[in-house]
PDB file of C-alpha atoms in Angstrom:
ATOM      1  CA  ASP O1027     110.009  53.044  99.438  1.00 85.00           C
ATOM      2  CA  SER O1028     110.006  55.230  96.069  1.00 88.00           C
ATOM      3  CA  GLY O1029     106.275  55.660  96.348  1.00 93.00           C
ATOM      4  CA  VAL O1030     106.224  53.442  92.777  1.00 97.00           C
ATOM      5  CA  THR O1031     104.525  50.376  92.868  1.00 97.00           C
ATOM      6  CA  GLN O1032     104.432  47.163  90.654  1.00 98.00           C
ATOM      7  CA  THR O1033     102.583  44.161  90.310  1.00 97.00           C
ATOM      8  CA  PRO O1034     103.316  41.526  90.193  1.00 97.00           C
ATOM      9  CA  LYS O1035     106.771  40.663  91.904  1.00 97.00           C
ATOM     10  CA  HIS O1036     107.507  37.655  90.102  1.00 97.00           C
ATOM     11  CA  LEU O1037     106.261  36.076  87.153  1.00 97.00           C
ATOM     12  CA  ILE O1038     107.035  32.808  85.750  1.00 97.00           C
ATOM     13  CA  THR O1039     105.480  32.097  82.635  1.00 97.00           C
ATOM     14  CA  ALA O1040     106.477  30.014  79.156  1.00 98.00           C
ATOM     15  CA  THR O1041     107.836  30.814  75.483  1.00 98.00           C
ATOM     16  CA  GLY O1042     104.967  31.757  73.482  1.00 97.00           C
ATOM     17  CA  GLN O1043     102.706  33.721  76.344  1.00 98.00           C
ATOM     18  CA  ARG O1044     101.726  36.831  76.988  1.00 98.00           C
ATOM     19  CA  VAL O1045     101.973  39.128  80.210  1.00 98.00           C
ATOM     20  CA  THR O1046     100.993  42.144  81.480  1.00 98.00           C
ATOM     21  CA  LEU O1047     103.156  44.203  83.943  1.00 98.00           C
ATOM     22  CA  ARG O1048     101.374  47.240  85.733  1.00 98.00           C
ATOM     23  CA  CYS O1049     102.876  50.026  87.640  1.00 98.00           C
ATOM     24  CA  SER O1050     101.410  52.944  89.667  1.00 98.00           C
ATOM     25  CA  PRO O1051     103.549  56.107  89.624  1.00 96.00           C
ATOM     26  CA  ARG O1052     104.361  58.222  92.389  1.00 94.00           C
ATOM     27  CA  SER O1053     101.184  60.559  93.660  1.00 93.00           C
ATOM     28  CA  GLY O1054     101.653  63.411  91.521  1.00 89.00           C
ATOM     29  CA  ASP O1055     103.982  62.347  88.818  1.00 91.00           C
ATOM     30  CA  LEU O1056     103.169  62.450  85.143  1.00 91.00           C
ATOM     31  CA  SER O1057     105.923  60.355  83.569  1.00 91.00           C
ATOM     32  CA  VAL O1058     106.010  56.666  83.665  1.00 94.00           C
ATOM     33  CA  TYR O1059     109.161  55.037  81.898  1.00 95.00           C
ATOM     34  CA  TRP O1060     109.741  51.433  81.468  1.00 97.00           C
ATOM     35  CA  TYR O1061     113.195  49.726  81.928  1.00 97.00           C
ATOM     36  CA  GLN O1062     114.291  46.280  81.601  1.00 97.00           C
ATOM     37  CA  GLN O1063     117.309  44.710  83.115  1.00 96.00           C
ATOM     38  CA  SER O1064     119.233  41.949  82.228  1.00 92.00           C
ATOM     39  CA  LEU O1065     122.475  40.508  82.863  1.00 82.00           C
ATOM     40  CA  ASP O1066     123.936  41.150  79.418  1.00 77.00           C
ATOM     41  CA  GLN O1067     122.087  44.198  78.441  1.00 78.00           C
ATOM     42  CA  GLY O1068     122.313  46.322  81.404  1.00 85.00           C
ATOM     43  CA  LEU O1069     119.430  48.642  82.356  1.00 92.00           C
ATOM     44  CA  GLN O1070     117.853  49.741  79.013  1.00 94.00           C
ATOM     45  CA  PHE O1071     115.416  52.243  78.450  1.00 93.00           C
ATOM     46  CA  LEU O1072     112.117  50.933  76.838  1.00 95.00           C
ATOM     47  CA  ILE O1073     109.317  53.667  76.612  1.00 95.00           C
ATOM     48  CA  GLN O1074     108.152  56.467  78.200  1.00 93.00           C
ATOM     49  CA  TYR O1075     104.422  58.026  78.816  1.00 93.00           C
ATOM     50  CA  TYR O1076     103.618  61.638  79.803  1.00 90.00           C
ATOM     51  CA  ASN O1077     100.013  62.289  80.931  1.00 92.00           C
ATOM     52  CA  GLY O1078      98.429  59.418  78.879  1.00 94.00           C
ATOM     53  CA  GLU O1079     100.613  60.067  75.830  1.00 93.00           C
ATOM     54  CA  GLU O1080     103.207  58.229  74.473  1.00 93.00           C
ATOM     55  CA  ARG O1081     106.588  60.599  74.364  1.00 90.00           C
ATOM     56  CA  ALA O1082     109.488  58.387  73.904  1.00 90.00           C
ATOM     57  CA  LYS O1083     110.372  55.067  72.792  1.00 91.00           C
ATOM     58  CA  GLY O1084     113.834  53.510  73.179  1.00 90.00           C
ATOM     59  CA  ASN O1085     115.092  49.851  72.760  1.00 84.00           C
ATOM     60  CA  ILE O1086     111.645  48.238  72.736  1.00 94.00           C
ATOM     61  CA  LEU O1087     111.059  45.302  70.822  1.00 95.00           C
ATOM     62  CA  GLU O1088     107.341  45.255  68.500  1.00 96.00           C
ATOM     63  CA  ARG O1089     106.200  42.368  70.284  1.00 97.00           C
ATOM     64  CA  PHE O1090     106.180  44.798  73.734  1.00 97.00           C
ATOM     65  CA  SER O1091     103.849  47.505  73.962  1.00 97.00           C
ATOM     66  CA  ALA O1092     102.630  49.750  76.939  1.00 97.00           C
ATOM     67  CA  GLN O1093      99.952  52.044  77.591  1.00 97.00           C
ATOM     68  CA  GLN O1094      99.230  54.947  80.473  1.00 97.00           C
ATOM     69  CA  PHE O1095      95.910  55.216  81.571  1.00 97.00           C
ATOM     70  CA  PRO O1096      93.512  58.438  82.745  1.00 96.00           C
ATOM     71  CA  ASP O1097      94.536  57.684  86.477  1.00 95.00           C
ATOM     72  CA  LEU O1098      98.264  57.601  85.156  1.00 96.00           C
ATOM     73  CA  HIS O1099      99.137  53.727  86.234  1.00 97.00           C
ATOM     74  CA  SER O1100     101.101  52.419  83.562  1.00 98.00           C
ATOM     75  CA  GLU O1101     101.044  48.901  81.814  1.00 98.00           C
ATOM     76  CA  LEU O1102     103.801  47.092  79.802  1.00 98.00           C
ATOM     77  CA  ASN O1103     102.398  44.248  77.368  1.00 98.00           C
ATOM     78  CA  LEU O1104     104.891  41.585  76.505  1.00 98.00           C
ATOM     79  CA  SER O1105     103.778  39.178  73.813  1.00 98.00           C
ATOM     80  CA  SER O1106     105.155  36.056  71.987  1.00 98.00           C
ATOM     81  CA  LEU O1107     107.802  35.971  74.867  1.00 98.00           C
ATOM     82  CA  GLU O1108     111.393  34.648  74.440  1.00 97.00           C
ATOM     83  CA  LEU O1109     113.741  32.815  76.640  1.00 96.00           C
ATOM     84  CA  GLY O1110     115.620  36.011  75.934  1.00 94.00           C
ATOM     85  CA  ASP O1111     113.141  38.325  77.482  1.00 96.00           C
ATOM     86  CA  SER O1112     113.533  36.990  80.981  1.00 96.00           C
ATOM     87  CA  ALA O1113     114.779  40.326  82.864  1.00 96.00           C
ATOM     88  CA  LEU O1114     113.989  42.605  85.655  1.00 97.00           C
ATOM     89  CA  TYR O1115     111.484  45.271  84.432  1.00 98.00           C
ATOM     90  CA  PHE O1116     111.190  48.560  86.115  1.00 98.00           C
ATOM     91  CA  CYS O1117     108.551  51.461  85.784  1.00 97.00           C
ATOM     92  CA  ALA O1118     110.348  54.758  86.940  1.00 95.00           C
ATOM     93  CA  SER O1119     108.121  58.060  87.569  1.00 94.00           C
ATOM     94  CA  SER O1120     109.239  61.483  87.645  1.00 89.00           C
ATOM     95  CA  GLY O1121     107.427  64.967  87.911  1.00 79.00           C
ATOM     96  CA  GLY O1122     107.534  66.441  84.322  1.00 59.00           C
ATOM     97  CA  GLN O1123     109.155  65.759  81.188  1.00 54.00           C
ATOM     98  CA  GLY O1124     113.050  65.315  81.120  1.00 51.00           C
ATOM     99  CA  ARG O1125     113.356  65.623  85.077  1.00 55.00           C
ATOM    100  CA  GLU O1126     116.499  64.219  85.836  1.00 68.00           C
ATOM    101  CA  THR O1127     115.434  62.350  89.020  1.00 85.00           C
ATOM    102  CA  GLN O1128     113.389  59.274  88.370  1.00 91.00           C
ATOM    103  CA  TYR O1129     111.902  57.056  90.880  1.00 93.00           C
ATOM    104  CA  PHE O1130     112.203  53.425  90.258  1.00 96.00           C
ATOM    105  CA  GLY O1131     109.425  51.120  91.417  1.00 97.00           C
ATOM    106  CA  PRO O1132     110.304  47.417  93.071  1.00 97.00           C
ATOM    107  CA  GLY O1133     110.462  45.810  89.847  1.00 97.00           C
ATOM    108  CA  THR O1134     108.931  42.799  88.205  1.00 98.00           C
ATOM    109  CA  ARG O1135     111.432  39.873  87.600  1.00 97.00           C
ATOM    110  CA  LEU O1136     109.897  37.769  84.562  1.00 97.00           C
ATOM    111  CA  LEU O1137     111.436  34.226  84.134  1.00 97.00           C
ATOM    112  CA  VAL O1138     110.757  32.775  80.723  1.00 97.00           C
ATOM    113  CA  LEU O1139     110.824  28.872  80.646  1.00 96.00           C
TER     114      LEU O1139
ATOM    115  CA  GLY T 628     124.535  57.725  70.535  1.00 72.00           C
ATOM    116  CA  GLN T 629     125.729  57.332  73.978  1.00 80.00           C
ATOM    117  CA  SER T 630     128.154  55.430  75.485  1.00 90.00           C
ATOM    118  CA  LEU T 631     129.251  55.534  79.307  1.00 94.00           C
ATOM    119  CA  GLU T 632     132.682  53.754  80.989  1.00 96.00           C
ATOM    120  CA  GLN T 633     132.695  52.493  84.559  1.00 97.00           C
ATOM    121  CA  PRO T 634     135.053  50.000  86.327  1.00 97.00           C
ATOM    122  CA  SER T 635     133.107  46.893  86.945  1.00 95.00           C
ATOM    123  CA  GLU T 636     134.179  46.074  90.386  1.00 97.00           C
ATOM    124  CA  VAL T 637     135.525  47.847  93.019  1.00 97.00           C
ATOM    125  CA  THR T 638     136.567  46.747  96.782  1.00 97.00           C
ATOM    126  CA  ALA T 639     137.228  48.725 100.099  1.00 97.00           C
ATOM    127  CA  VAL T 640     137.029  48.328 103.771  1.00 97.00           C
ATOM    128  CA  GLU T 641     134.881  49.507 106.042  1.00 97.00           C
ATOM    129  CA  GLY T 642     135.606  53.227 107.186  1.00 97.00           C
ATOM    130  CA  ALA T 643     137.834  54.063 104.156  1.00 97.00           C
ATOM    131  CA  ILE T 644     137.178  56.211 100.974  1.00 97.00           C
ATOM    132  CA  VAL T 645     136.235  54.777  97.417  1.00 98.00           C
ATOM    133  CA  GLN T 646     136.035  56.882  94.275  1.00 98.00           C
ATOM    134  CA  ILE T 647     134.028  55.496  91.398  1.00 98.00           C
ATOM    135  CA  ASN T 648     134.719  57.097  87.846  1.00 98.00           C
ATOM    136  CA  CYS T 649     132.614  57.654  85.078  1.00 98.00           C
ATOM    137  CA  THR T 650     133.508  58.726  81.677  1.00 97.00           C
ATOM    138  CA  TYR T 651     131.170  59.078  78.980  1.00 95.00           C
ATOM    139  CA  GLN T 652     130.306  60.043  75.434  1.00 92.00           C
ATOM    140  CA  THR T 653     127.334  61.784  74.092  1.00 85.00           C
ATOM    141  CA  SER T 654     125.884  63.681  71.409  1.00 81.00           C
ATOM    142  CA  GLY T 655     124.205  66.541  73.639  1.00 79.00           C
ATOM    143  CA  PHE T 656     125.243  66.684  77.271  1.00 81.00           C
ATOM    144  CA  TYR T 657     122.899  67.915  79.919  1.00 83.00           C
ATOM    145  CA  GLY T 658     123.962  66.301  83.306  1.00 90.00           C
ATOM    146  CA  LEU T 659     125.075  63.281  84.990  1.00 94.00           C
ATOM    147  CA  SER T 660     123.399  61.307  87.227  1.00 94.00           C
ATOM    148  CA  TRP T 661     124.329  58.731  90.027  1.00 96.00           C
ATOM    149  CA  TYR T 662     122.184  55.805  91.097  1.00 96.00           C
ATOM    150  CA  GLN T 663     122.556  53.203  94.057  1.00 97.00           C
ATOM    151  CA  GLN T 664     121.360  49.488  93.426  1.00 97.00           C
ATOM    152  CA  HIS T 665     121.550  46.821  96.121  1.00 96.00           C
ATOM    153  CA  ASP T 666     121.094  43.501  94.728  1.00 92.00           C
ATOM    154  CA  GLY T 667     117.846  42.257  93.985  1.00 89.00           C
ATOM    155  CA  GLY T 668     116.518  46.076  94.681  1.00 93.00           C
ATOM    156  CA  ALA T 669     115.420  49.364  92.329  1.00 96.00           C
ATOM    157  CA  PRO T 670     117.798  51.877  91.327  1.00 96.00           C
ATOM    158  CA  THR T 671     117.625  54.634  93.727  1.00 95.00           C
ATOM    159  CA  PHE T 672     118.711  58.084  92.815  1.00 93.00           C
ATOM    160  CA  LEU T 673     122.215  59.417  94.851  1.00 94.00           C
ATOM    161  CA  SER T 674     123.008  62.871  92.769  1.00 93.00           C
ATOM    162  CA  TYR T 675     122.950  65.025  89.473  1.00 91.00           C
ATOM    163  CA  ASN T 676     125.513  67.418  88.377  1.00 93.00           C
ATOM    164  CA  ALA T 677     124.700  69.541  85.617  1.00 90.00           C
ATOM    165  CA  LEU T 678     127.453  72.208  85.911  1.00 93.00           C
ATOM    166  CA  ASP T 679     131.489  71.614  86.632  1.00 96.00           C
ATOM    167  CA  GLY T 680     132.369  70.799  90.497  1.00 96.00           C
ATOM    168  CA  LEU T 681     131.521  68.895  93.322  1.00 96.00           C
ATOM    169  CA  GLU T 682     128.368  68.489  95.054  1.00 93.00           C
ATOM    170  CA  GLU T 683     128.229  66.651  98.643  1.00 93.00           C
ATOM    171  CA  THR T 684     125.404  65.273 100.092  1.00 88.00           C
ATOM    172  CA  GLY T 685     126.498  63.390 103.645  1.00 92.00           C
ATOM    173  CA  ARG T 686     128.994  60.941 102.873  1.00 96.00           C
ATOM    174  CA  PHE T 687     128.614  60.812  99.301  1.00 96.00           C
ATOM    175  CA  SER T 688     129.796  63.402  96.948  1.00 97.00           C
ATOM    176  CA  SER T 689     129.632  63.717  93.048  1.00 97.00           C
ATOM    177  CA  PHE T 690     131.712  65.489  90.678  1.00 97.00           C
ATOM    178  CA  LEU T 691     131.789  66.626  87.037  1.00 97.00           C
ATOM    179  CA  SER T 692     134.184  67.955  84.331  1.00 96.00           C
ATOM    180  CA  ARG T 693     132.285  68.750  81.284  1.00 95.00           C
ATOM    181  CA  SER T 694     135.437  69.368  79.532  1.00 94.00           C
ATOM    182  CA  ASP T 695     136.660  66.039  80.194  1.00 95.00           C
ATOM    183  CA  SER T 696     133.669  64.116  79.688  1.00 94.00           C
ATOM    184  CA  TYR T 697     134.329  62.849  83.191  1.00 95.00           C
ATOM    185  CA  GLY T 698     132.455  62.577  86.747  1.00 97.00           C
ATOM    186  CA  TYR T 699     133.098  60.675  89.715  1.00 98.00           C
ATOM    187  CA  LEU T 700     131.118  59.273  92.691  1.00 98.00           C
ATOM    188  CA  LEU T 701     133.052  59.846  96.352  1.00 98.00           C
ATOM    189  CA  LEU T 702     131.979  57.660  99.180  1.00 97.00           C
ATOM    190  CA  GLN T 703     133.312  58.419 102.450  1.00 97.00           C
ATOM    191  CA  GLU T 704     133.205  56.467 105.775  1.00 97.00           C
ATOM    192  CA  LEU T 705     132.145  53.302 103.797  1.00 97.00           C
ATOM    193  CA  GLN T 706     129.773  51.349 105.771  1.00 97.00           C
ATOM    194  CA  MET T 707     128.963  47.884 104.926  1.00 97.00           C
ATOM    195  CA  LYS T 708     125.259  48.856 103.830  1.00 97.00           C
ATOM    196  CA  ASP T 709     127.042  50.690 101.006  1.00 97.00           C
ATOM    197  CA  SER T 710     128.077  47.592  99.307  1.00 98.00           C
ATOM    198  CA  ALA T 711     125.879  47.585  96.074  1.00 97.00           C
ATOM    199  CA  SER T 712     126.014  48.487  92.114  1.00 97.00           C
ATOM    200  CA  TYR T 713     126.423  52.207  91.342  1.00 97.00           C
ATOM    201  CA  PHE T 714     125.369  53.607  87.793  1.00 97.00           C
ATOM    202  CA  CYS T 715     126.290  56.838  85.955  1.00 97.00           C
ATOM    203  CA  ALA T 716     123.400  57.742  83.928  1.00 94.00           C
ATOM    204  CA  VAL T 717     123.058  60.739  81.322  1.00 91.00           C
ATOM    205  CA  PRO T 718     119.579  62.003  79.782  1.00 86.00           C
ATOM    206  CA  THR T 719     119.022  60.921  76.373  1.00 81.00           C
ATOM    207  CA  PRO T 720     119.528  63.183  73.879  1.00 73.00           C
ATOM    208  CA  ASP T 721     117.478  61.188  71.262  1.00 71.00           C
ATOM    209  CA  THR T 722     114.360  60.959  73.646  1.00 67.00           C
ATOM    210  CA  GLY T 723     114.345  64.706  73.908  1.00 66.00           C
ATOM    211  CA  ARG T 724     115.952  63.978  77.593  1.00 64.00           C
ATOM    212  CA  ARG T 725     113.273  62.128  78.451  1.00 72.00           C
ATOM    213  CA  ALA T 726     115.134  58.985  79.168  1.00 86.00           C
ATOM    214  CA  LEU T 727     118.422  58.074  80.870  1.00 89.00           C
ATOM    215  CA  THR T 728     121.097  55.815  79.351  1.00 91.00           C
ATOM    216  CA  PHE T 729     123.064  53.969  82.072  1.00 94.00           C
ATOM    217  CA  GLY T 730     126.543  52.698  82.329  1.00 95.00           C
ATOM    218  CA  SER T 731     126.933  49.157  82.865  1.00 94.00           C
ATOM    219  CA  GLY T 732     127.421  49.758  86.899  1.00 96.00           C
ATOM    220  CA  THR T 733     130.465  49.171  89.445  1.00 97.00           C
ATOM    221  CA  ARG T 734     129.847  46.862  91.703  1.00 96.00           C
ATOM    222  CA  LEU T 735     131.338  48.310  95.040  1.00 98.00           C
ATOM    223  CA  GLN T 736     132.275  45.436  97.748  1.00 97.00           C
ATOM    224  CA  VAL T 737     132.754  46.978 101.162  1.00 97.00           C
ATOM    225  CA  GLN T 738     134.760  44.543 103.370  1.00 96.00           C
ATOM    226  CA  PRO T 739     135.005  44.477 107.474  1.00 94.00           C
TER     227      PRO T 739
END
């Protein structure tokens, strides 16, 4: 158990819909990272927040957005969903900016039908 | 940008030793990490090398040669539970080292 929690575990929705994925980092960790894992693209970095502020962006689509709240939990919002958005979405946390060890949550498996 | 190359699959028998290689290209190098992921599970941190040489942690060791842009993960005394995917990763300079760029993963199958 990494100490990072993610909800929901599974999500099935339809194209065009909007979903919200939630993540709580390890106690004391200020950084939250979101990654997408699909069969054809592998593990890809989406976005990072540090203590409530956006700090780095990766291959995140404009239809996707995220935020980190004062209690440090984070939400990833995916809208206008497409079939290709079906993937595993992982949240990871670390103790500081750019720390090498990231602790991953169990992931949310999203299926868009 | 960054790219990491690792073999897609490796098969070995229980009790054996296996080496998973990773070569990388990156505009700025800060270190090489290794993560393990079981099917349906989350990536789990195994090791990190910032300097050349071998780092040992129990049955697992990781090696780095910065001059060759190369590293490997060595797994000894293989157990069935080691069957998993193994990813090498580097901090992404474009993001101020705040994210990881992962290789495509090596699927290790341990056979009895």
